[in-house]
Amino acid sequence: MKVAALFAAFAVSANAFAPTSSFTNSVSLSAAPRSASALQMNAAERTYIMIKPDGVQRGIVGNIISRFETKGYKLVAMKTKQASQELLDTHYCDLVEKPFFPKLRDYMMSGPVCCMVWEGKEAVVTGRKMLGATNPLASEPGTIRGDFCIEVGRNICHGSDSVENANKEIALWFEESELVDWESHSKDWIYE
């Protein structure tokens, strides 16, 4: 008898904290409605993330995608592409004159890359933190480079370093029609 009474008391107290839906008077699975200003405060920023040929060849594309999805970012576009010399010269225009660039370009042309656009609050800065330092040995454990690579010349991924460069890189690697504008059902569980 005491067990049944304890169970009943537990059920009543648990229901007291559960939100209800006016439609069914049952527990609601959606978060409270948000104001327009709250939605604007979390205005989406986009970043360009590219998995380089070593990441594609090693079969860790899914692991990297999972990190961004788990964090709460929204995938806006993704494709595999065989980069051309012209495309890489444009993408790495600030490095073209460096003595190491021909080797970098050859490496980037050695296999397909996985091009992605991710969207969310502070996506550029946070995306770079998630990737880790350019030198994988200086990357913290838990970052993508800290967990998956060792050599600078095989650092498996690229991430935009500013919003301005993200916009340029997205326009370079994607047609506007390839960017999908959609609303995630999880946004209310990710953003306040």
mmCIF file with all atom_site columns, C-alpha atoms in Angstrom:
data_model
loop_
_atom_site.group_PDB
_atom_site.id
_atom_site.type_symbol
_atom_site.label_atom_id
_atom_site.label_alt_id
_atom_site.label_comp_id
_atom_site.label_asym_id
_atom_site.label_entity_id
_atom_site.label_seq_id
_atom_site.pdbx_PDB_ins_code
_atom_site.Cartn_x
_atom_site.Cartn_y
_atom_site.Cartn_z
_atom_site.occupancy
_atom_site.B_iso_or_equiv
_atom_site.pdbx_formal_charge
_atom_site.auth_seq_id
_atom_site.auth_comp_id
_atom_site.auth_asym_id
_atom_site.auth_atom_id
_atom_site.pdbx_PDB_model_num
ATOM 1   C CA . MET A 1 1   ? 0.000  0.000  0.000   1.00 0.00 ? 1   MET A CA 1
ATOM 2   C CA . LYS A 1 2   ? 2.795  2.418  0.874   1.00 0.00 ? 2   LYS A CA 1
ATOM 3   C CA . VAL A 1 3   ? 4.505  1.713  -2.464  1.00 0.00 ? 3   VAL A CA 1
ATOM 4   C CA . ALA A 1 4   ? 1.316  2.524  -4.386  1.00 0.00 ? 4   ALA A CA 1
ATOM 5   C CA . ALA A 1 5   ? 0.847  5.771  -2.455  1.00 0.00 ? 5   ALA A CA 1
ATOM 6   C CA . LEU A 1 6   ? 4.472  6.751  -3.048  1.00 0.00 ? 6   LEU A CA 1
ATOM 7   C CA . PHE A 1 7   ? 4.130  6.027  -6.760  1.00 0.00 ? 7   PHE A CA 1
ATOM 8   C CA . ALA A 1 8   ? 0.910  8.085  -6.974  1.00 0.00 ? 8   ALA A CA 1
ATOM 9   C CA . ALA A 1 9   ? 2.565  11.022 -5.182  1.00 0.00 ? 9   ALA A CA 1
ATOM 10  C CA . PHE A 1 10  ? 5.516  10.830 -7.536  1.00 0.00 ? 10  PHE A CA 1
ATOM 11  C CA . ALA A 1 11  ? 3.245  10.861 -10.606 1.00 0.00 ? 11  ALA A CA 1
ATOM 12  C CA . VAL A 1 12  ? 1.287  13.888 -9.321  1.00 0.00 ? 12  VAL A CA 1
ATOM 13  C CA . SER A 1 13  ? 4.454  15.887 -8.539  1.00 0.00 ? 13  SER A CA 1
ATOM 14  C CA . ALA A 1 14  ? 6.033  14.989 -11.899 1.00 0.00 ? 14  ALA A CA 1
ATOM 15  C CA . ASN A 1 15  ? 2.930  16.197 -13.767 1.00 0.00 ? 15  ASN A CA 1
ATOM 16  C CA . ALA A 1 16  ? 3.001  19.482 -11.861 1.00 0.00 ? 16  ALA A CA 1
ATOM 17  C CA . PHE A 1 17  ? 6.227  20.412 -13.631 1.00 0.00 ? 17  PHE A CA 1
ATOM 18  C CA . ALA A 1 18  ? 5.316  19.198 -17.129 1.00 0.00 ? 18  ALA A CA 1
ATOM 19  C CA . PRO A 1 19  ? 4.146  21.804 -19.660 1.00 0.00 ? 19  PRO A CA 1
ATOM 20  C CA . THR A 1 20  ? 0.769  21.064 -21.158 1.00 0.00 ? 20  THR A CA 1
ATOM 21  C CA . SER A 1 21  ? -0.728 21.629 -24.545 1.00 0.00 ? 21  SER A CA 1
ATOM 22  C CA . SER A 1 22  ? -4.114 23.377 -24.638 1.00 0.00 ? 22  SER A CA 1
ATOM 23  C CA . PHE A 1 23  ? -5.019 21.138 -27.562 1.00 0.00 ? 23  PHE A CA 1
ATOM 24  C CA . THR A 1 24  ? -4.741 17.786 -25.805 1.00 0.00 ? 24  THR A CA 1
ATOM 25  C CA . ASN A 1 25  ? -4.019 18.714 -22.178 1.00 0.00 ? 25  ASN A CA 1
ATOM 26  C CA . SER A 1 26  ? -1.020 16.388 -22.403 1.00 0.00 ? 26  SER A CA 1
ATOM 27  C CA . VAL A 1 27  ? 2.709  16.916 -22.068 1.00 0.00 ? 27  VAL A CA 1
ATOM 28  C CA . SER A 1 28  ? 3.989  19.193 -24.815 1.00 0.00 ? 28  SER A CA 1
ATOM 29  C CA . LEU A 1 29  ? 7.148  18.320 -26.704 1.00 0.00 ? 29  LEU A CA 1
ATOM 30  C CA . SER A 1 30  ? 7.742  21.791 -28.118 1.00 0.00 ? 30  SER A CA 1
ATOM 31  C CA . ALA A 1 31  ? 9.474  24.674 -26.429 1.00 0.00 ? 31  ALA A CA 1
ATOM 32  C CA . ALA A 1 32  ? 7.712  27.885 -25.546 1.00 0.00 ? 32  ALA A CA 1
ATOM 33  C CA . PRO A 1 33  ? 7.145  30.299 -28.431 1.00 0.00 ? 33  PRO A CA 1
ATOM 34  C CA . ARG A 1 34  ? 9.940  32.796 -28.925 1.00 0.00 ? 34  ARG A CA 1
ATOM 35  C CA . SER A 1 35  ? 9.661  36.453 -29.705 1.00 0.00 ? 35  SER A CA 1
ATOM 36  C CA . ALA A 1 36  ? 10.840 37.919 -33.007 1.00 0.00 ? 36  ALA A CA 1
ATOM 37  C CA . SER A 1 37  ? 13.640 39.746 -31.173 1.00 0.00 ? 37  SER A CA 1
ATOM 38  C CA . ALA A 1 38  ? 14.892 36.460 -29.707 1.00 0.00 ? 38  ALA A CA 1
ATOM 39  C CA . LEU A 1 39  ? 14.972 34.941 -33.173 1.00 0.00 ? 39  LEU A CA 1
ATOM 40  C CA . GLN A 1 40  ? 16.883 37.952 -34.535 1.00 0.00 ? 40  GLN A CA 1
ATOM 41  C CA . MET A 1 41  ? 19.327 37.799 -31.634 1.00 0.00 ? 41  MET A CA 1
ATOM 42  C CA . ASN A 1 42  ? 20.221 34.281 -32.789 1.00 0.00 ? 42  ASN A CA 1
ATOM 43  C CA . ALA A 1 43  ? 20.473 35.366 -36.420 1.00 0.00 ? 43  ALA A CA 1
ATOM 44  C CA . ALA A 1 44  ? 22.221 32.693 -38.397 1.00 0.00 ? 44  ALA A CA 1
ATOM 45  C CA . GLU A 1 45  ? 25.789 33.138 -39.537 1.00 0.00 ? 45  GLU A CA 1
ATOM 46  C CA . ARG A 1 46  ? 27.168 30.875 -42.234 1.00 0.00 ? 46  ARG A CA 1
ATOM 47  C CA . THR A 1 47  ? 30.605 29.321 -42.505 1.00 0.00 ? 47  THR A CA 1
ATOM 48  C CA . TYR A 1 48  ? 32.371 27.276 -45.149 1.00 0.00 ? 48  TYR A CA 1
ATOM 49  C CA . ILE A 1 49  ? 33.888 24.002 -43.941 1.00 0.00 ? 49  ILE A CA 1
ATOM 50  C CA . MET A 1 50  ? 35.796 21.778 -46.356 1.00 0.00 ? 50  MET A CA 1
ATOM 51  C CA . ILE A 1 51  ? 37.029 18.267 -45.656 1.00 0.00 ? 51  ILE A CA 1
ATOM 52  C CA . LYS A 1 52  ? 40.273 17.889 -47.570 1.00 0.00 ? 52  LYS A CA 1
ATOM 53  C CA . PRO A 1 53  ? 41.269 14.828 -49.631 1.00 0.00 ? 53  PRO A CA 1
ATOM 54  C CA . ASP A 1 54  ? 42.908 13.067 -46.669 1.00 0.00 ? 54  ASP A CA 1
ATOM 55  C CA . GLY A 1 55  ? 39.721 13.326 -44.611 1.00 0.00 ? 55  GLY A CA 1
ATOM 56  C CA . VAL A 1 56  ? 37.631 12.005 -47.517 1.00 0.00 ? 56  VAL A CA 1
ATOM 57  C CA . GLN A 1 57  ? 40.087 9.179  -48.280 1.00 0.00 ? 57  GLN A CA 1
ATOM 58  C CA . ARG A 1 58  ? 40.265 8.133  -44.615 1.00 0.00 ? 58  ARG A CA 1
ATOM 59  C CA . GLY A 1 59  ? 36.474 7.884  -44.410 1.00 0.00 ? 59  GLY A CA 1
ATOM 60  C CA . ILE A 1 60  ? 35.980 10.375 -41.570 1.00 0.00 ? 60  ILE A CA 1
ATOM 61  C CA . VAL A 1 61  ? 33.531 12.695 -43.337 1.00 0.00 ? 61  VAL A CA 1
ATOM 62  C CA . GLY A 1 62  ? 30.663 11.337 -41.245 1.00 0.00 ? 62  GLY A CA 1
ATOM 63  C CA . ASN A 1 63  ? 32.569 11.904 -38.003 1.00 0.00 ? 63  ASN A CA 1
ATOM 64  C CA . ILE A 1 64  ? 33.175 15.541 -38.899 1.00 0.00 ? 64  ILE A CA 1
ATOM 65  C CA . ILE A 1 65  ? 29.577 16.122 -39.996 1.00 0.00 ? 65  ILE A CA 1
ATOM 66  C CA . SER A 1 66  ? 28.412 14.556 -36.744 1.00 0.00 ? 66  SER A CA 1
ATOM 67  C CA . ARG A 1 67  ? 30.454 17.042 -34.709 1.00 0.00 ? 67  ARG A CA 1
ATOM 68  C CA . PHE A 1 68  ? 28.732 20.018 -36.358 1.00 0.00 ? 68  PHE A CA 1
ATOM 69  C CA . GLU A 1 69  ? 25.263 18.463 -36.153 1.00 0.00 ? 69  GLU A CA 1
ATOM 70  C CA . THR A 1 70  ? 25.744 17.485 -32.521 1.00 0.00 ? 70  THR A CA 1
ATOM 71  C CA . LYS A 1 71  ? 26.881 21.025 -31.691 1.00 0.00 ? 71  LYS A CA 1
ATOM 72  C CA . GLY A 1 72  ? 23.588 22.280 -33.098 1.00 0.00 ? 72  GLY A CA 1
ATOM 73  C CA . TYR A 1 73  ? 24.624 23.793 -36.418 1.00 0.00 ? 73  TYR A CA 1
ATOM 74  C CA . LYS A 1 74  ? 22.384 23.431 -39.447 1.00 0.00 ? 74  LYS A CA 1
ATOM 75  C CA . LEU A 1 75  ? 23.711 21.986 -42.718 1.00 0.00 ? 75  LEU A CA 1
ATOM 76  C CA . VAL A 1 76  ? 22.743 24.341 -45.547 1.00 0.00 ? 76  VAL A CA 1
ATOM 77  C CA . ALA A 1 77  ? 24.716 22.758 -48.400 1.00 0.00 ? 77  ALA A CA 1
ATOM 78  C CA . MET A 1 78  ? 27.051 19.838 -49.021 1.00 0.00 ? 78  MET A CA 1
ATOM 79  C CA . LYS A 1 79  ? 28.711 18.224 -52.020 1.00 0.00 ? 79  LYS A CA 1
ATOM 80  C CA . THR A 1 80  ? 31.841 16.391 -53.047 1.00 0.00 ? 80  THR A CA 1
ATOM 81  C CA . LYS A 1 81  ? 33.982 18.064 -55.652 1.00 0.00 ? 81  LYS A CA 1
ATOM 82  C CA . GLN A 1 82  ? 37.245 17.511 -57.460 1.00 0.00 ? 82  GLN A CA 1
ATOM 83  C CA . ALA A 1 83  ? 38.948 20.895 -57.107 1.00 0.00 ? 83  ALA A CA 1
ATOM 84  C CA . SER A 1 84  ? 40.663 22.409 -60.144 1.00 0.00 ? 84  SER A CA 1
ATOM 85  C CA . GLN A 1 85  ? 43.927 24.358 -60.129 1.00 0.00 ? 85  GLN A CA 1
ATOM 86  C CA . GLU A 1 86  ? 42.037 27.555 -60.987 1.00 0.00 ? 86  GLU A CA 1
ATOM 87  C CA . LEU A 1 87  ? 39.547 27.070 -58.133 1.00 0.00 ? 87  LEU A CA 1
ATOM 88  C CA . LEU A 1 88  ? 42.338 26.404 -55.619 1.00 0.00 ? 88  LEU A CA 1
ATOM 89  C CA . ASP A 1 89  ? 44.386 29.381 -56.841 1.00 0.00 ? 89  ASP A CA 1
ATOM 90  C CA . THR A 1 90  ? 41.343 31.566 -56.185 1.00 0.00 ? 90  THR A CA 1
ATOM 91  C CA . HIS A 1 91  ? 40.508 29.957 -52.844 1.00 0.00 ? 91  HIS A CA 1
ATOM 92  C CA . TYR A 1 92  ? 44.088 30.215 -51.557 1.00 0.00 ? 92  TYR A CA 1
ATOM 93  C CA . CYS A 1 93  ? 44.883 33.526 -53.326 1.00 0.00 ? 93  CYS A CA 1
ATOM 94  C CA . ASP A 1 94  ? 46.740 34.790 -50.235 1.00 0.00 ? 94  ASP A CA 1
ATOM 95  C CA . LEU A 1 95  ? 49.083 31.766 -50.357 1.00 0.00 ? 95  LEU A CA 1
ATOM 96  C CA . VAL A 1 96  ? 49.780 31.454 -54.105 1.00 0.00 ? 96  VAL A CA 1
ATOM 97  C CA . GLU A 1 97  ? 53.173 33.205 -53.822 1.00 0.00 ? 97  GLU A CA 1
ATOM 98  C CA . LYS A 1 98  ? 54.334 31.118 -50.851 1.00 0.00 ? 98  LYS A CA 1
ATOM 99  C CA . PRO A 1 99  ? 57.033 28.507 -51.577 1.00 0.00 ? 99  PRO A CA 1
ATOM 100 C CA . PHE A 1 100 ? 54.905 25.689 -50.113 1.00 0.00 ? 100 PHE A CA 1
ATOM 101 C CA . PHE A 1 101 ? 51.832 26.483 -52.228 1.00 0.00 ? 101 PHE A CA 1
ATOM 102 C CA . PRO A 1 102 ? 52.493 24.164 -55.223 1.00 0.00 ? 102 PRO A CA 1
ATOM 103 C CA . LYS A 1 103 ? 52.717 21.188 -52.857 1.00 0.00 ? 103 LYS A CA 1
ATOM 104 C CA . LEU A 1 104 ? 49.521 22.318 -51.067 1.00 0.00 ? 104 LEU A CA 1
ATOM 105 C CA . ARG A 1 105 ? 47.686 22.703 -54.384 1.00 0.00 ? 105 ARG A CA 1
ATOM 106 C CA . ASP A 1 106 ? 48.829 19.250 -55.571 1.00 0.00 ? 106 ASP A CA 1
ATOM 107 C CA . TYR A 1 107 ? 47.609 17.722 -52.307 1.00 0.00 ? 107 TYR A CA 1
ATOM 108 C CA . MET A 1 108 ? 44.244 19.485 -52.612 1.00 0.00 ? 108 MET A CA 1
ATOM 109 C CA . MET A 1 109 ? 43.896 18.170 -56.186 1.00 0.00 ? 109 MET A CA 1
ATOM 110 C CA . SER A 1 110 ? 44.883 14.600 -55.186 1.00 0.00 ? 110 SER A CA 1
ATOM 111 C CA . GLY A 1 111 ? 41.294 13.552 -54.505 1.00 0.00 ? 111 GLY A CA 1
ATOM 112 C CA . PRO A 1 112 ? 37.790 14.836 -53.880 1.00 0.00 ? 112 PRO A CA 1
ATOM 113 C CA . VAL A 1 113 ? 36.943 17.309 -51.158 1.00 0.00 ? 113 VAL A CA 1
ATOM 114 C CA . CYS A 1 114 ? 33.678 17.553 -49.236 1.00 0.00 ? 114 CYS A CA 1
ATOM 115 C CA . CYS A 1 115 ? 32.327 21.105 -49.323 1.00 0.00 ? 115 CYS A CA 1
ATOM 116 C CA . MET A 1 116 ? 29.838 22.192 -46.670 1.00 0.00 ? 116 MET A CA 1
ATOM 117 C CA . VAL A 1 117 ? 28.011 25.282 -45.514 1.00 0.00 ? 117 VAL A CA 1
ATOM 118 C CA . TRP A 1 118 ? 26.965 25.300 -41.858 1.00 0.00 ? 118 TRP A CA 1
ATOM 119 C CA . GLU A 1 119 ? 24.665 27.862 -40.279 1.00 0.00 ? 119 GLU A CA 1
ATOM 120 C CA . GLY A 1 120 ? 24.133 29.009 -36.715 1.00 0.00 ? 120 GLY A CA 1
ATOM 121 C CA . LYS A 1 121 ? 25.103 31.450 -34.015 1.00 0.00 ? 121 LYS A CA 1
ATOM 122 C CA . GLU A 1 122 ? 28.775 32.456 -34.330 1.00 0.00 ? 122 GLU A CA 1
ATOM 123 C CA . ALA A 1 123 ? 29.339 29.623 -36.798 1.00 0.00 ? 123 ALA A CA 1
ATOM 124 C CA . VAL A 1 124 ? 32.656 31.003 -38.097 1.00 0.00 ? 124 VAL A CA 1
ATOM 125 C CA . VAL A 1 125 ? 34.473 31.432 -34.778 1.00 0.00 ? 125 VAL A CA 1
ATOM 126 C CA . THR A 1 126 ? 32.992 28.311 -33.222 1.00 0.00 ? 126 THR A CA 1
ATOM 127 C CA . GLY A 1 127 ? 33.656 26.267 -36.357 1.00 0.00 ? 127 GLY A CA 1
ATOM 128 C CA . ARG A 1 128 ? 37.341 27.233 -36.198 1.00 0.00 ? 128 ARG A CA 1
ATOM 129 C CA . LYS A 1 129 ? 37.478 26.264 -32.520 1.00 0.00 ? 129 LYS A CA 1
ATOM 130 C CA . MET A 1 130 ? 35.893 22.913 -33.343 1.00 0.00 ? 130 MET A CA 1
ATOM 131 C CA . LEU A 1 131 ? 38.496 22.278 -36.075 1.00 0.00 ? 131 LEU A CA 1
ATOM 132 C CA . GLY A 1 132 ? 41.434 23.096 -33.783 1.00 0.00 ? 132 GLY A CA 1
ATOM 133 C CA . ALA A 1 133 ? 44.807 24.662 -34.532 1.00 0.00 ? 133 ALA A CA 1
ATOM 134 C CA . THR A 1 134 ? 46.197 24.444 -38.079 1.00 0.00 ? 134 THR A CA 1
ATOM 135 C CA . ASN A 1 135 ? 49.023 22.325 -36.663 1.00 0.00 ? 135 ASN A CA 1
ATOM 136 C CA . PRO A 1 136 ? 47.262 19.199 -35.381 1.00 0.00 ? 136 PRO A CA 1
ATOM 137 C CA . LEU A 1 137 ? 49.959 18.614 -32.746 1.00 0.00 ? 137 LEU A CA 1
ATOM 138 C CA . ALA A 1 138 ? 49.029 21.991 -31.226 1.00 0.00 ? 138 ALA A CA 1
ATOM 139 C CA . SER A 1 139 ? 45.303 21.167 -31.356 1.00 0.00 ? 139 SER A CA 1
ATOM 140 C CA . GLU A 1 140 ? 43.527 20.334 -28.134 1.00 0.00 ? 140 GLU A CA 1
ATOM 141 C CA . PRO A 1 141 ? 42.139 16.822 -27.692 1.00 0.00 ? 141 PRO A CA 1
ATOM 142 C CA . GLY A 1 142 ? 38.436 16.962 -28.491 1.00 0.00 ? 142 GLY A CA 1
ATOM 143 C CA . THR A 1 143 ? 38.922 19.167 -31.545 1.00 0.00 ? 143 THR A CA 1
ATOM 144 C CA . ILE A 1 144 ? 38.614 17.600 -34.980 1.00 0.00 ? 144 ILE A CA 1
ATOM 145 C CA . ARG A 1 145 ? 42.315 18.015 -35.795 1.00 0.00 ? 145 ARG A CA 1
ATOM 146 C CA . GLY A 1 146 ? 43.320 17.099 -32.247 1.00 0.00 ? 146 GLY A CA 1
ATOM 147 C CA . ASP A 1 147 ? 41.432 13.821 -32.561 1.00 0.00 ? 147 ASP A CA 1
ATOM 148 C CA . PHE A 1 148 ? 41.952 12.841 -36.199 1.00 0.00 ? 148 PHE A CA 1
ATOM 149 C CA . CYS A 1 149 ? 45.326 14.010 -37.525 1.00 0.00 ? 149 CYS A CA 1
ATOM 150 C CA . ILE A 1 150 ? 49.017 14.576 -36.815 1.00 0.00 ? 150 ILE A CA 1
ATOM 151 C CA . GLU A 1 151 ? 50.669 16.475 -39.723 1.00 0.00 ? 151 GLU A CA 1
ATOM 152 C CA . VAL A 1 152 ? 50.074 20.094 -40.822 1.00 0.00 ? 152 VAL A CA 1
ATOM 153 C CA . GLY A 1 153 ? 50.187 18.945 -44.439 1.00 0.00 ? 153 GLY A CA 1
ATOM 154 C CA . ARG A 1 154 ? 47.401 16.449 -43.700 1.00 0.00 ? 154 ARG A CA 1
ATOM 155 C CA . ASN A 1 155 ? 45.193 18.464 -41.377 1.00 0.00 ? 155 ASN A CA 1
ATOM 156 C CA . ILE A 1 156 ? 41.956 17.116 -42.939 1.00 0.00 ? 156 ILE A CA 1
ATOM 157 C CA . CYS A 1 157 ? 39.816 20.257 -42.956 1.00 0.00 ? 157 CYS A CA 1
ATOM 158 C CA . HIS A 1 158 ? 39.491 23.929 -43.778 1.00 0.00 ? 158 HIS A CA 1
ATOM 159 C CA . GLY A 1 159 ? 37.245 26.430 -42.038 1.00 0.00 ? 159 GLY A CA 1
ATOM 160 C CA . SER A 1 160 ? 36.527 30.055 -42.880 1.00 0.00 ? 160 SER A CA 1
ATOM 161 C CA . ASP A 1 161 ? 38.452 32.499 -40.686 1.00 0.00 ? 161 ASP A CA 1
ATOM 162 C CA . SER A 1 162 ? 35.998 35.421 -40.887 1.00 0.00 ? 162 SER A CA 1
ATOM 163 C CA . VAL A 1 163 ? 32.408 36.100 -41.881 1.00 0.00 ? 163 VAL A CA 1
ATOM 164 C CA . GLU A 1 164 ? 33.662 38.063 -44.896 1.00 0.00 ? 164 GLU A CA 1
ATOM 165 C CA . ASN A 1 165 ? 35.853 35.171 -46.067 1.00 0.00 ? 165 ASN A CA 1
ATOM 166 C CA . ALA A 1 166 ? 33.058 32.697 -45.363 1.00 0.00 ? 166 ALA A CA 1
ATOM 167 C CA . ASN A 1 167 ? 30.782 34.611 -47.726 1.00 0.00 ? 167 ASN A CA 1
ATOM 168 C CA . LYS A 1 168 ? 33.510 34.681 -50.407 1.00 0.00 ? 168 LYS A CA 1
ATOM 169 C CA . GLU A 1 169 ? 34.295 30.971 -50.017 1.00 0.00 ? 169 GLU A CA 1
ATOM 170 C CA . ILE A 1 170 ? 30.642 29.961 -50.066 1.00 0.00 ? 170 ILE A CA 1
ATOM 171 C CA . ALA A 1 171 ? 30.135 31.961 -53.285 1.00 0.00 ? 171 ALA A CA 1
ATOM 172 C CA . LEU A 1 172 ? 33.285 30.406 -54.778 1.00 0.00 ? 172 LEU A CA 1
ATOM 173 C CA . TRP A 1 173 ? 32.422 26.770 -54.038 1.00 0.00 ? 173 TRP A CA 1
ATOM 174 C CA . PHE A 1 174 ? 28.607 26.856 -54.329 1.00 0.00 ? 174 PHE A CA 1
ATOM 175 C CA . GLU A 1 175 ? 25.984 28.246 -56.666 1.00 0.00 ? 175 GLU A CA 1
ATOM 176 C CA . GLU A 1 176 ? 23.299 30.250 -54.861 1.00 0.00 ? 176 GLU A CA 1
ATOM 177 C CA . SER A 1 177 ? 20.729 27.624 -55.902 1.00 0.00 ? 177 SER A CA 1
ATOM 178 C CA . GLU A 1 178 ? 22.674 24.935 -53.991 1.00 0.00 ? 178 GLU A CA 1
ATOM 179 C CA . LEU A 1 179 ? 22.145 26.673 -50.631 1.00 0.00 ? 179 LEU A CA 1
ATOM 180 C CA . VAL A 1 180 ? 18.998 25.322 -49.006 1.00 0.00 ? 180 VAL A CA 1
ATOM 181 C CA . ASP A 1 181 ? 17.103 27.682 -46.709 1.00 0.00 ? 181 ASP A CA 1
ATOM 182 C CA . TRP A 1 182 ? 15.182 25.500 -44.272 1.00 0.00 ? 182 TRP A CA 1
ATOM 183 C CA . GLU A 1 183 ? 14.071 25.570 -40.667 1.00 0.00 ? 183 GLU A CA 1
ATOM 184 C CA . SER A 1 184 ? 15.276 22.925 -38.265 1.00 0.00 ? 184 SER A CA 1
ATOM 185 C CA . HIS A 1 185 ? 12.680 21.431 -35.941 1.00 0.00 ? 185 HIS A CA 1
ATOM 186 C CA . SER A 1 186 ? 15.417 21.423 -33.258 1.00 0.00 ? 186 SER A CA 1
ATOM 187 C CA . LYS A 1 187 ? 16.069 25.185 -33.206 1.00 0.00 ? 187 LYS A CA 1
ATOM 188 C CA . ASP A 1 188 ? 13.957 25.779 -30.099 1.00 0.00 ? 188 ASP A CA 1
ATOM 189 C CA . TRP A 1 189 ? 15.955 23.095 -28.292 1.00 0.00 ? 189 TRP A CA 1
ATOM 190 C CA . ILE A 1 190 ? 19.266 24.718 -29.299 1.00 0.00 ? 190 ILE A CA 1
ATOM 191 C CA . TYR A 1 191 ? 18.564 28.459 -29.007 1.00 0.00 ? 191 TYR A CA 1
ATOM 192 C CA . GLU A 1 192 ? 16.859 30.382 -26.218 1.00 0.00 ? 192 GLU A CA 1
#
